[in-house]
Amino acid sequence: MSITNLLENWSDFRQQHPSDDRPHREYKWAMSIDLDSCTGCNACSVACYAENNLPVVGKEKFAHGHSHHWIRIERYWDNDGREFADQGAQFLPMLCQHCESAPCETVCPVGATNHTADGLNSQVYNRCVGSRYCNANCPYKVRYFNWYNYPTIDNVWPEPMNQQLNPDVTVRSKGVMEKCTFCVQRLTVAKSDARTKGRSVLDGEVQTACQQVCPTGAISFGNLVDPEAKVGKQWMKQQVDLNKDKQAKDAAEEAVKLRGYRILEELRTYPSVMYLEQLRESAI
Amino acid sequence: MYCFLRLSVLLVGLIASAGSYAVNAVQPLTTADDLGPKVEQPIEFPHDRHAGDAAKGGMQINCMYCHTYARRSIVAGIPPLQKCIGCHQSIESVRETPRIKKLFEYWEAKKAVPWKKVHDLPDFVRFNHERHIQRFVFAQNKPVQEACGYCHGDVKTMTVARRQKPLSMGWCVSCHQKDHPVDATSTKTTHGPNDCWQCHK
């Protein structure tokens, strides 16, 4: 992308607010995560490490907050004044929410993080200079900075471990920010295959790594523009609108059973990940 | 004093801007010097003999006969040795020439020819051969050698291929920014994709 292109089509790359006059034409990748199905097994996180060449940093660096889990399981304990929580932990997989109006995008001094036409929040490692401003502005804290030179000096993948690196994903070097990409390497392949066949990507043709391994099928991923997509039907059923910062659930009476919500929606980030509230009671 | 300061600031600014202008001066995208490095191949493969025009002694073989993966895969791949042998086992006239002898040595040793990479993109770039070939050759009916030549130059006149184009981002974008017809008959135009994640990974 040249600088002329960036300046001329500024509004395409930096969306201030999602608007009806500039809808997603072909693709809008989105996700929904059913917290009722999530067992907190961490398989999604492991799959992400394998798929996206994430370095395993070790205990000490993890304690310093230098870990690289693009998808992490957050645990919440509802003790309610008791010594032990009644229901055990509640789990929430947290990943980049690919906000339609992303706070990280507006603050990048070099334009390394942009919005793609498919509604992804892109991070271009070549352009990143490591100001970490995006990380500071991300309300979900899902951006991870390379504090160390993991491939070379830290030697996270010694021989023959380097053989397991995914060739479709860059191995990031020191000083760049990285984050969940919705497995863009898989999306690109699926899109170009579909285009060669002269159609759009069908629902189920492309899976993210976390979705693929989830043993309970809690994660669904797809194209929100496609009326046949499962993810779109879920959003529709839960009456969650991508372009609104208040959903029907907020106003609903007790009787209406809506479970879908998006995290920190009131910040008007318009996230692309919908969570389905946990229903099950008393795991113990 | 202030006047002197102001003048010196101005002078420094001038010198700095002149310096940066020299650095930013636009380089011509393709020059004769812009060729890639010379690559020593295990067998000096004569592209001109295989793909060249008949008038110049070439066989006019389609690029995609050997580079068969280009139209159906992200990477063009290297033609397997079977491909060479497939024809050359029945071409008796050149069988005793040094290069073909070498070729058959590899074949009999059951070893792949260790061809060297000529067009090497950095690891952070994703280039899809299939989409380009499908678009230019199959959708727009461009001649194969012209379509391949956009990036690879006029290979049919070379012996061992050598990089002809800079293959830099600015060079890719110089084409992606242009409007091209959608297919051979349509008047509709469109340009190549231009968001970062299309090529950067």
Coordinates of C-alpha atoms in Angstrom, one line a residue, chain A residues 1-2 5 116 121-126 167-168 170 181 184-185 188 192 195-196, chain B residues 71 74 123-126 128 130-131 134 169 173 177 194-198 200-201:
Chain A
M1 CA 0.0 0.0 0.0
S2 CA 1.5 3.2 -1.1
N5 CA -3.3 5.2 -1.7
T116 CA -9.0 -4.2 5.9
N121 CA -8.0 -5.2 12.2
S122 CA -4.6 -5.7 10.5
Q123 CA -1.2 -5.5 12.0
V124 CA 1.7 -5.2 9.6
Y125 CA 4.9 -6.2 11.3
N126 CA 7.1 -4.6 8.7
P167 CA 5.6 -21.1 6.8
D168 CA 2.5 -19.0 6.1
T170 CA 6.1 -14.5 9.8
T181 CA -5.2 -12.1 13.1
V184 CA -5.6 -14.3 8.1
Q185 CA -3.3 -16.8 6.4
T188 CA -6.4 -15.5 2.3
S192 CA -8.3 -16.9 -3.4
R195 CA -12.2 -16.5 -6.3
T196 CA -10.6 -18.9 -8.7
Chain B
R71 CA -1.7 -21.8 -12.3
I74 CA 0.4 -20.2 -4.5
D123 CA 9.5 -14.5 4.2
F124 CA 6.9 -11.8 5.2
V125 CA 5.5 -11.6 1.7
R126 CA 2.7 -13.8 0.4
N128 CA 0.0 -16.0 -5.1
E130 CA -2.5 -18.9 -9.1
R131 CA -4.5 -15.7 -8.8
Q134 CA -6.0 -17.2 -13.4
M169 CA 6.7 -3.4 -2.7
V173 CA 1.9 -1.5 -6.0
Q177 CA -2.9 0.8 -8.4
N194 CA -4.3 -3.0 -1.9
D195 CA -4.7 -3.7 1.8
C196 CA -1.6 -4.6 3.7
W197 CA -2.7 -8.1 4.7
Q198 CA -3.3 -9.2 1.1
H200 CA 2.0 -9.1 4.1
K201 CA 1.8 -12.0 6.6

